[in-house]
Amino acid sequence: MDPRWLDATEMAAWHAFVSTFHLLERRIEEQLKAAAGLTHPQYEILVHLSAAPGRQMRMTELARDVVASKSALTYQITQLEKAGLVERAHCPSDERGVLAVLTDAGMRCLERVAPGHVEVVRAYLIDRLSREELHTMTTAMRKTERALRSSH
Amino acid sequence: MDPRWLDATEMAAWHAFVSTFHLLERRIEEQLKAAAGLTHPQYEILVHLSAAPGRQMRMTELARDVVASKSALTYQITQLEKAGLVERAHCPSDERGVLAVLTDAGMRCLERVAPGHVEVVRAYLIDRLSREELHTMTTAMRKTERALRSSH
DNA sequence: TGATTGTCGTTCAGTTTTGAACGACAACTC
DNA sequence: GAGTTGTCGTTCAAAACTGAACGACAATCA
């Protein structure tokens, strides 16, 4: 087997990617916690639900979208339900199914929190990148995303 | 306050970034667990120690490098110590300090695991990107990393 | 229809992370 | 050099995640 080690450029790219993401995640968690007592996974759930038709989604589909395990999503939806931001509903077309539904309070919460969150994403990522850098990064990420999603 | 919402391109970039990273993390965790019973944070600790002079680092410095909280690092070093891959040593220059030292077993473990790990990083990220994409991504990540590290 | 196979969401035990609090030592100030 | 302030690493309880196992239902096929 040929290991094919990473050269300096590749190593730099990988480390920059990993470190930056973790740092950014920390910053985002900090901001969301302070602003609304939300975690980033919880916020992501609200965002995806708000964009879905009827502001609702099946659990499994939602888990795929936000890239969480089923059990992690079960846990978080329960938390959000306690906070009144999401409700569970029976799925009419599938007796096994559960729909996570964004409540009005959940929508209001999201609208209240989103600007501050976006500001962080802007301040540390988006606004520091040129339009071309942004485009290149998106293309690159999508290639990887596709490869990862299709291989399972 | 002006929210300055994200437009479609910016939104796409951000979502691609977040989703891809989480997917890749999952894949990496899976590979490392199967190959050596290591988690990604643990692997990162071994990598950083192996690259440090004397294969040792102060706890706080190591925590900064791998982007972990102090308590998370304390926990992980304890786990790695149980596995015999890392040892703790007193810091000669600072009575409060603790050095995390990579053992020979730890170094051998890393050398054994690294190729498989690198293969995953290659297969899903590095090898799918052109040299220029790689370079652009690194530049972009570094800008963000610098901003995040300097603001604390 | 009945049997098989697969998917859905939850549960559970075990693992990991978080953030605040802490004792111990270092660095600085006067 | 005594007092203040800051940093170091750990501890603790609470929160969150993981992966395997599960009961319930759906889909497929003979």
mmCIF file of N, CA, C and O in Angstrom, chain A residues 82-150:
data_model
loop_
_atom_site.group_PDB
_atom_site.id
_atom_site.type_symbol
_atom_site.label_atom_id
_atom_site.label_comp_id
_atom_site.label_asym_id
_atom_site.label_seq_id
_atom_site.Cartn_x
_atom_site.Cartn_y
_atom_site.Cartn_z
ATOM 1 N N LYS A 82 -39.627 21.350 24.613
ATOM 2 C CA LYS A 82 -39.741 21.885 25.978
ATOM 3 C C LYS A 82 -39.703 23.411 25.962
ATOM 4 O O LYS A 82 -40.364 24.064 26.751
ATOM 5 N N ALA A 83 -38.911 23.955 25.043
ATOM 6 C CA ALA A 83 -38.781 25.407 24.943
ATOM 7 C C ALA A 83 -39.937 26.022 24.149
ATOM 8 O O ALA A 83 -40.032 27.242 24.026
ATOM 9 N N GLY A 84 -40.796 25.167 23.595
ATOM 10 C CA GLY A 84 -41.967 25.672 22.868
ATOM 11 C C GLY A 84 -41.668 26.155 21.463
ATOM 12 O O GLY A 84 -42.495 26.802 20.829
ATOM 13 N N LEU A 85 -40.496 25.834 20.949
ATOM 14 C CA LEU A 85 -40.114 26.331 19.626
ATOM 15 C C LEU A 85 -40.478 25.355 18.515
ATOM 16 O O LEU A 85 -40.580 25.731 17.345
ATOM 17 N N VAL A 86 -40.670 24.113 18.889
ATOM 18 C CA VAL A 86 -40.996 23.059 17.917
ATOM 19 C C VAL A 86 -42.041 22.153 18.544
ATOM 20 O O VAL A 86 -42.117 22.029 19.767
ATOM 21 N N GLU A 87 -42.860 21.557 17.688
ATOM 22 C CA GLU A 87 -43.812 20.554 18.165
ATOM 23 C C GLU A 87 -43.679 19.291 17.336
ATOM 24 O O GLU A 87 -43.279 19.349 16.179
ATOM 25 N N ARG A 88 -44.056 18.168 17.934
ATOM 26 C CA ARG A 88 -44.105 16.924 17.167
ATOM 27 C C ARG A 88 -45.529 16.695 16.702
ATOM 28 O O ARG A 88 -46.482 17.005 17.420
ATOM 29 N N ALA A 89 -45.662 16.132 15.502
ATOM 30 C CA ALA A 89 -46.987 15.794 14.989
ATOM 31 C C ALA A 89 -46.903 14.443 14.290
ATOM 32 O O ALA A 89 -45.842 14.047 13.814
ATOM 33 N N HIS A 90 -48.062 13.756 14.280
ATOM 34 C CA HIS A 90 -48.098 12.487 13.558
ATOM 35 C C HIS A 90 -47.996 12.756 12.068
ATOM 36 O O HIS A 90 -48.541 13.732 11.569
ATOM 37 N N CYS A 91 -47.305 11.853 11.390
ATOM 38 C CA CYS A 91 -47.225 11.986 9.943
ATOM 39 C C CYS A 91 -48.438 11.302 9.327
ATOM 40 O O CYS A 91 -48.677 10.123 9.584
ATOM 41 N N PRO A 92 -49.224 12.037 8.550
ATOM 42 C CA PRO A 92 -50.477 11.476 8.014
ATOM 43 C C PRO A 92 -50.237 10.327 7.019
ATOM 44 O O PRO A 92 -51.049 9.407 6.951
ATOM 45 N N SER A 93 -49.157 10.391 6.302
ATOM 46 C CA SER A 93 -48.950 9.409 5.234
ATOM 47 C C SER A 93 -48.152 8.186 5.689
ATOM 48 O O SER A 93 -48.016 7.218 4.952
ATOM 49 N N ASP A 94 -47.640 8.236 6.897
ATOM 50 C CA ASP A 94 -46.833 7.116 7.388
ATOM 51 C C ASP A 94 -47.003 7.003 8.898
ATOM 52 O O ASP A 94 -46.583 7.876 9.643
ATOM 53 N N GLU A 95 -47.613 5.927 9.295
ATOM 54 C CA GLU A 95 -47.951 5.756 10.710
ATOM 55 C C GLU A 95 -46.733 5.748 11.625
ATOM 56 O O GLU A 95 -46.813 6.096 12.792
ATOM 57 N N ARG A 96 -45.587 5.345 11.073
ATOM 58 C CA ARG A 96 -44.364 5.328 11.882
ATOM 59 C C ARG A 96 -43.799 6.719 12.063
ATOM 60 O O ARG A 96 -43.082 7.012 13.017
ATOM 61 N N GLY A 97 -44.108 7.575 11.099
ATOM 62 C CA GLY A 97 -43.418 8.847 10.973
ATOM 63 C C GLY A 97 -43.764 9.886 12.022
ATOM 64 O O GLY A 97 -44.835 9.876 12.604
ATOM 65 N N VAL A 98 -42.834 10.793 12.238
ATOM 66 C CA VAL A 98 -43.046 11.931 13.126
ATOM 67 C C VAL A 98 -42.629 13.185 12.375
ATOM 68 O O VAL A 98 -41.593 13.201 11.709
ATOM 69 N N LEU A 99 -43.460 14.210 12.483
ATOM 70 C CA LEU A 99 -43.125 15.490 11.873
ATOM 71 C C LEU A 99 -42.650 16.452 12.947
ATOM 72 O O LEU A 99 -43.286 16.595 13.984
ATOM 73 N N ALA A 100 -41.556 17.100 12.694
ATOM 74 C CA ALA A 100 -41.137 18.200 13.552
ATOM 75 C C ALA A 100 -41.700 19.466 12.928
ATOM 76 O O ALA A 100 -41.445 19.752 11.756
ATOM 77 N N VAL A 101 -42.471 20.207 13.713
ATOM 78 C CA VAL A 101 -43.130 21.402 13.194
ATOM 79 C C VAL A 101 -42.649 22.631 13.937
ATOM 80 O O VAL A 101 -42.663 22.671 15.172
ATOM 81 N N LEU A 102 -42.231 23.623 13.198
ATOM 82 C CA LEU A 102 -41.806 24.886 13.806
ATOM 83 C C LEU A 102 -43.033 25.641 14.302
ATOM 84 O O LEU A 102 -43.968 25.885 13.535
ATOM 85 N N THR A 103 -43.056 26.014 15.562
ATOM 86 C CA THR A 103 -44.187 26.785 16.093
ATOM 87 C C THR A 103 -44.029 28.264 15.742
ATOM 88 O O THR A 103 -42.976 28.681 15.261
ATOM 89 N N ASP A 104 -45.070 29.038 15.997
ATOM 90 C CA ASP A 104 -44.968 30.483 15.762
ATOM 91 C C ASP A 104 -43.900 31.085 16.666
ATOM 92 O O ASP A 104 -43.122 31.943 16.244
ATOM 93 N N ALA A 105 -43.879 30.601 17.890
ATOM 94 C CA ALA A 105 -42.850 31.081 18.817
ATOM 95 C C ALA A 105 -41.458 30.738 18.287
ATOM 96 O O ALA A 105 -40.528 31.536 18.405
ATOM 97 N N GLY A 106 -41.341 29.563 17.688
ATOM 98 C CA GLY A 106 -40.066 29.153 17.118
ATOM 99 C C GLY A 106 -39.651 30.053 15.975
ATOM 100 O O GLY A 106 -38.487 30.452 15.854
ATOM 101 N N MET A 107 -40.617 30.409 15.150
ATOM 102 C CA MET A 107 -40.353 31.291 14.013
ATOM 103 C C MET A 107 -39.947 32.679 14.503
ATOM 104 O O MET A 107 -38.984 33.264 13.987
ATOM 105 N N ARG A 108 -40.653 33.169 15.496
ATOM 106 C CA ARG A 108 -40.310 34.488 16.056
ATOM 107 C C ARG A 108 -38.921 34.461 16.673
ATOM 108 O O ARG A 108 -38.135 35.391 16.511
ATOM 109 N N CYS A 109 -38.633 33.383 17.369
ATOM 110 C CA CYS A 109 -37.302 33.235 17.981
ATOM 111 C C CYS A 109 -36.220 33.293 16.909
ATOM 112 O O CYS A 109 -35.221 33.999 17.044
ATOM 113 N N LEU A 110 -36.439 32.544 15.850
ATOM 114 C CA LEU A 110 -35.465 32.509 14.755
ATOM 115 C C LEU A 110 -35.262 33.891 14.144
ATOM 116 O O LEU A 110 -34.123 34.325 13.916
ATOM 117 N N GLU A 111 -36.354 34.585 13.907
ATOM 118 C CA GLU A 111 -36.271 35.920 13.309
ATOM 119 C C GLU A 111 -35.536 36.906 14.218
ATOM 120 O O GLU A 111 -34.870 37.817 13.749
ATOM 121 N N ARG A 112 -35.686 36.666 15.496
ATOM 122 C CA ARG A 112 -35.028 37.535 16.464
ATOM 123 C C ARG A 112 -33.530 37.252 16.545
ATOM 124 O O ARG A 112 -32.708 38.160 16.704
ATOM 125 N N VAL A 113 -33.177 35.975 16.408
ATOM 126 C CA VAL A 113 -31.788 35.568 16.609
ATOM 127 C C VAL A 113 -30.946 35.631 15.339
ATOM 128 O O VAL A 113 -29.749 35.909 15.390
ATOM 129 N N ALA A 114 -31.585 35.416 14.210
ATOM 130 C CA ALA A 114 -30.859 35.289 12.946
ATOM 131 C C ALA A 114 -29.893 36.447 12.645
ATOM 132 O O ALA A 114 -28.741 36.197 12.285
ATOM 133 N N PRO A 115 -30.334 37.703 12.794
ATOM 134 C CA PRO A 115 -29.424 38.803 12.446
ATOM 135 C C PRO A 115 -28.095 38.749 13.196
ATOM 136 O O PRO A 115 -27.034 38.923 12.593
ATOM 137 N N GLY A 116 -28.145 38.487 14.475
ATOM 138 C CA GLY A 116 -26.926 38.409 15.257
ATOM 139 C C GLY A 116 -26.039 37.256 14.823
ATOM 140 O O GLY A 116 -24.809 37.380 14.769
ATOM 141 N N HIS A 117 -26.674 36.168 14.487
ATOM 142 C CA HIS A 117 -25.920 35.006 14.014
ATOM 143 C C HIS A 117 -25.244 35.306 12.678
ATOM 144 O O HIS A 117 -24.061 35.045 12.487
ATOM 145 N N VAL A 118 -26.017 35.877 11.791
ATOM 146 C CA VAL A 118 -25.486 36.226 10.471
ATOM 147 C C VAL A 118 -24.321 37.189 10.598
ATOM 148 O O VAL A 118 -23.334 37.085 9.867
ATOM 149 N N GLU A 119 -24.418 38.088 11.553
ATOM 150 C CA GLU A 119 -23.334 39.044 11.759
ATOM 151 C C GLU A 119 -22.007 38.341 12.073
ATOM 152 O O GLU A 119 -20.953 38.761 11.606
ATOM 153 N N VAL A 120 -22.092 37.290 12.868
ATOM 154 C CA VAL A 120 -20.885 36.542 13.211
ATOM 155 C C VAL A 120 -20.323 35.847 11.975
ATOM 156 O O VAL A 120 -19.113 35.903 11.703
ATOM 157 N N VAL A 121 -21.197 35.188 11.235
ATOM 158 C CA VAL A 121 -20.753 34.484 10.024
ATOM 159 C C VAL A 121 -20.123 35.464 9.045
ATOM 160 O O VAL A 121 -19.109 35.184 8.420
ATOM 161 N N ARG A 122 -20.725 36.626 8.938
ATOM 162 C CA ARG A 122 -20.176 37.693 8.083
ATOM 163 C C ARG A 122 -18.827 38.173 8.585
ATOM 164 O O ARG A 122 -17.855 38.227 7.849
ATOM 165 N N ALA A 123 -18.816 38.531 9.844
ATOM 166 C CA ALA A 123 -17.639 39.192 10.406
ATOM 167 C C ALA A 123 -16.386 38.337 10.309
ATOM 168 O O ALA A 123 -15.290 38.852 10.103
ATOM 169 N N TYR A 124 -16.555 37.038 10.446
ATOM 170 C CA TYR A 124 -15.375 36.180 10.476
ATOM 171 C C TYR A 124 -15.140 35.393 9.199
ATOM 172 O O TYR A 124 -14.028 34.944 8.952
ATOM 173 N N LEU A 125 -16.174 35.241 8.387
ATOM 174 C CA LEU A 125 -15.984 34.447 7.183
ATOM 175 C C LEU A 125 -16.367 35.207 5.911
ATOM 176 O O LEU A 125 -15.495 35.658 5.168
ATOM 177 N N ILE A 126 -17.634 35.376 5.707
ATOM 178 C CA ILE A 126 -18.149 35.911 4.442
ATOM 179 C C ILE A 126 -17.513 37.234 4.028
ATOM 180 O O ILE A 126 -17.010 37.369 2.914
ATOM 181 N N ASP A 127 -17.517 38.191 4.924
ATOM 182 C CA ASP A 127 -17.030 39.524 4.571
ATOM 183 C C ASP A 127 -15.515 39.595 4.394
ATOM 184 O O ASP A 127 -14.980 40.587 3.923
ATOM 185 N N ARG A 128 -14.825 38.546 4.783
ATOM 186 C CA ARG A 128 -13.368 38.547 4.621
ATOM 187 C C ARG A 128 -12.940 37.908 3.312
ATOM 188 O O ARG A 128 -11.764 37.913 2.956
ATOM 189 N N LEU A 129 -13.918 37.323 2.632
ATOM 190 C CA LEU A 129 -13.605 36.616 1.390
ATOM 191 C C LEU A 129 -14.118 37.386 0.179
ATOM 192 O O LEU A 129 -15.192 37.989 0.232
ATOM 193 N N SER A 130 -13.334 37.356 -0.878
ATOM 194 C CA SER A 130 -13.800 37.954 -2.129
ATOM 195 C C SER A 130 -14.880 37.066 -2.714
ATOM 196 O O SER A 130 -15.051 35.921 -2.325
ATOM 197 N N ARG A 131 -15.594 37.665 -3.672
ATOM 198 C CA ARG A 131 -16.658 36.914 -4.333
ATOM 199 C C ARG A 131 -16.107 35.640 -4.981
ATOM 200 O O ARG A 131 -16.747 34.606 -4.983
ATOM 201 N N GLU A 132 -14.906 35.756 -5.485
ATOM 202 C CA GLU A 132 -14.315 34.609 -6.173
ATOM 203 C C GLU A 132 -13.885 33.538 -5.176
ATOM 204 O O GLU A 132 -14.070 32.343 -5.412
ATOM 205 N N GLU A 133 -13.322 33.983 -4.082
ATOM 206 C CA GLU A 133 -12.936 33.019 -3.045
ATOM 207 C C GLU A 133 -14.159 32.264 -2.547
ATOM 208 O O GLU A 133 -14.135 31.044 -2.358
ATOM 209 N N LEU A 134 -15.215 33.013 -2.358
ATOM 210 C CA LEU A 134 -16.466 32.421 -1.892
ATOM 211 C C LEU A 134 -16.950 31.354 -2.868
ATOM 212 O O LEU A 134 -17.357 30.256 -2.474
ATOM 213 N N HIS A 135 -16.873 31.697 -4.121
ATOM 214 C CA HIS A 135 -17.349 30.785 -5.151
ATOM 215 C C HIS A 135 -16.492 29.531 -5.221
ATOM 216 O O HIS A 135 -16.993 28.405 -5.311
ATOM 217 N N THR A 136 -15.194 29.721 -5.169
ATOM 218 C CA THR A 136 -14.275 28.578 -5.202
ATOM 219 C C THR A 136 -14.504 27.658 -4.011
ATOM 220 O O THR A 136 -14.542 26.435 -4.142
ATOM 221 N N MET A 137 -14.681 28.272 -2.862
ATOM 222 C CA MET A 137 -14.892 27.474 -1.663
ATOM 223 C C MET A 137 -16.187 26.673 -1.761
ATOM 224 O O MET A 137 -16.229 25.483 -1.421
ATOM 225 N N THR A 138 -17.229 27.316 -2.248
ATOM 226 C CA THR A 138 -18.504 26.620 -2.387
ATOM 227 C C THR A 138 -18.373 25.426 -3.326
ATOM 228 O O THR A 138 -18.836 24.325 -3.026
ATOM 229 N N THR A 139 -17.737 25.655 -4.448
ATOM 230 C CA THR A 139 -17.527 24.576 -5.408
ATOM 231 C C THR A 139 -16.768 23.421 -4.776
ATOM 232 O O THR A 139 -17.150 22.251 -4.906
ATOM 233 N N ALA A 140 -15.706 23.767 -4.084
ATOM 234 C CA ALA A 140 -14.877 22.753 -3.447
ATOM 235 C C ALA A 140 -15.666 21.954 -2.413
ATOM 236 O O ALA A 140 -15.652 20.721 -2.407
ATOM 237 N N MET A 141 -16.385 22.681 -1.580
ATOM 238 C CA MET A 141 -17.168 22.018 -0.531
ATOM 239 C C MET A 141 -18.230 21.102 -1.124
ATOM 240 O O MET A 141 -18.474 20.008 -0.636
ATOM 241 N N ARG A 142 -18.830 21.564 -2.212
ATOM 242 C CA ARG A 142 -19.900 20.776 -2.824
ATOM 243 C C ARG A 142 -19.392 19.475 -3.403
ATOM 244 O O ARG A 142 -20.066 18.452 -3.355
ATOM 245 N N LYS A 143 -18.192 19.518 -3.949
ATOM 246 C CA LYS A 143 -17.598 18.293 -4.491
ATOM 247 C C LYS A 143 -17.450 17.266 -3.379
ATOM 248 O O LYS A 143 -17.806 16.104 -3.524
ATOM 249 N N THR A 144 -16.921 17.740 -2.270
ATOM 250 C CA THR A 144 -16.712 16.846 -1.130
ATOM 251 C C THR A 144 -18.041 16.363 -0.561
ATOM 252 O O THR A 144 -18.223 15.185 -0.277
ATOM 253 N N GLU A 145 -18.967 17.280 -0.428
ATOM 254 C CA GLU A 145 -20.277 16.936 0.117
ATOM 255 C C GLU A 145 -20.953 15.859 -0.715
ATOM 256 O O GLU A 145 -21.480 14.884 -0.188
ATOM 257 N N ARG A 146 -20.897 16.051 -2.010
ATOM 258 C CA ARG A 146 -21.517 15.072 -2.909
ATOM 259 C C ARG A 146 -20.899 13.702 -2.755
ATOM 260 O O ARG A 146 -21.588 12.684 -2.670
ATOM 261 N N ALA A 147 -19.580 13.696 -2.714
ATOM 262 C CA ALA A 147 -18.864 12.422 -2.577
ATOM 263 C C ALA A 147 -19.251 11.725 -1.277
ATOM 264 O O ALA A 147 -19.484 10.511 -1.248
ATOM 265 N N LEU A 148 -19.365 12.510 -0.224
ATOM 266 C CA LEU A 148 -19.672 11.924 1.076
ATOM 267 C C LEU A 148 -21.122 11.455 1.159
ATOM 268 O O LEU A 148 -21.410 10.410 1.721
ATOM 269 N N ARG A 149 -22.018 12.223 0.592
ATOM 270 C CA ARG A 149 -23.433 11.863 0.670
ATOM 271 C C ARG A 149 -23.761 10.678 -0.228
ATOM 272 O O ARG A 149 -24.634 9.881 0.076
ATOM 273 N N SER A 150 -23.066 10.585 -1.333
ATOM 274 C CA SER A 150 -23.397 9.513 -2.276
ATOM 275 C C SER A 150 -22.771 8.185 -1.862
ATOM 276 O O SER A 150 -23.190 7.129 -2.315
#
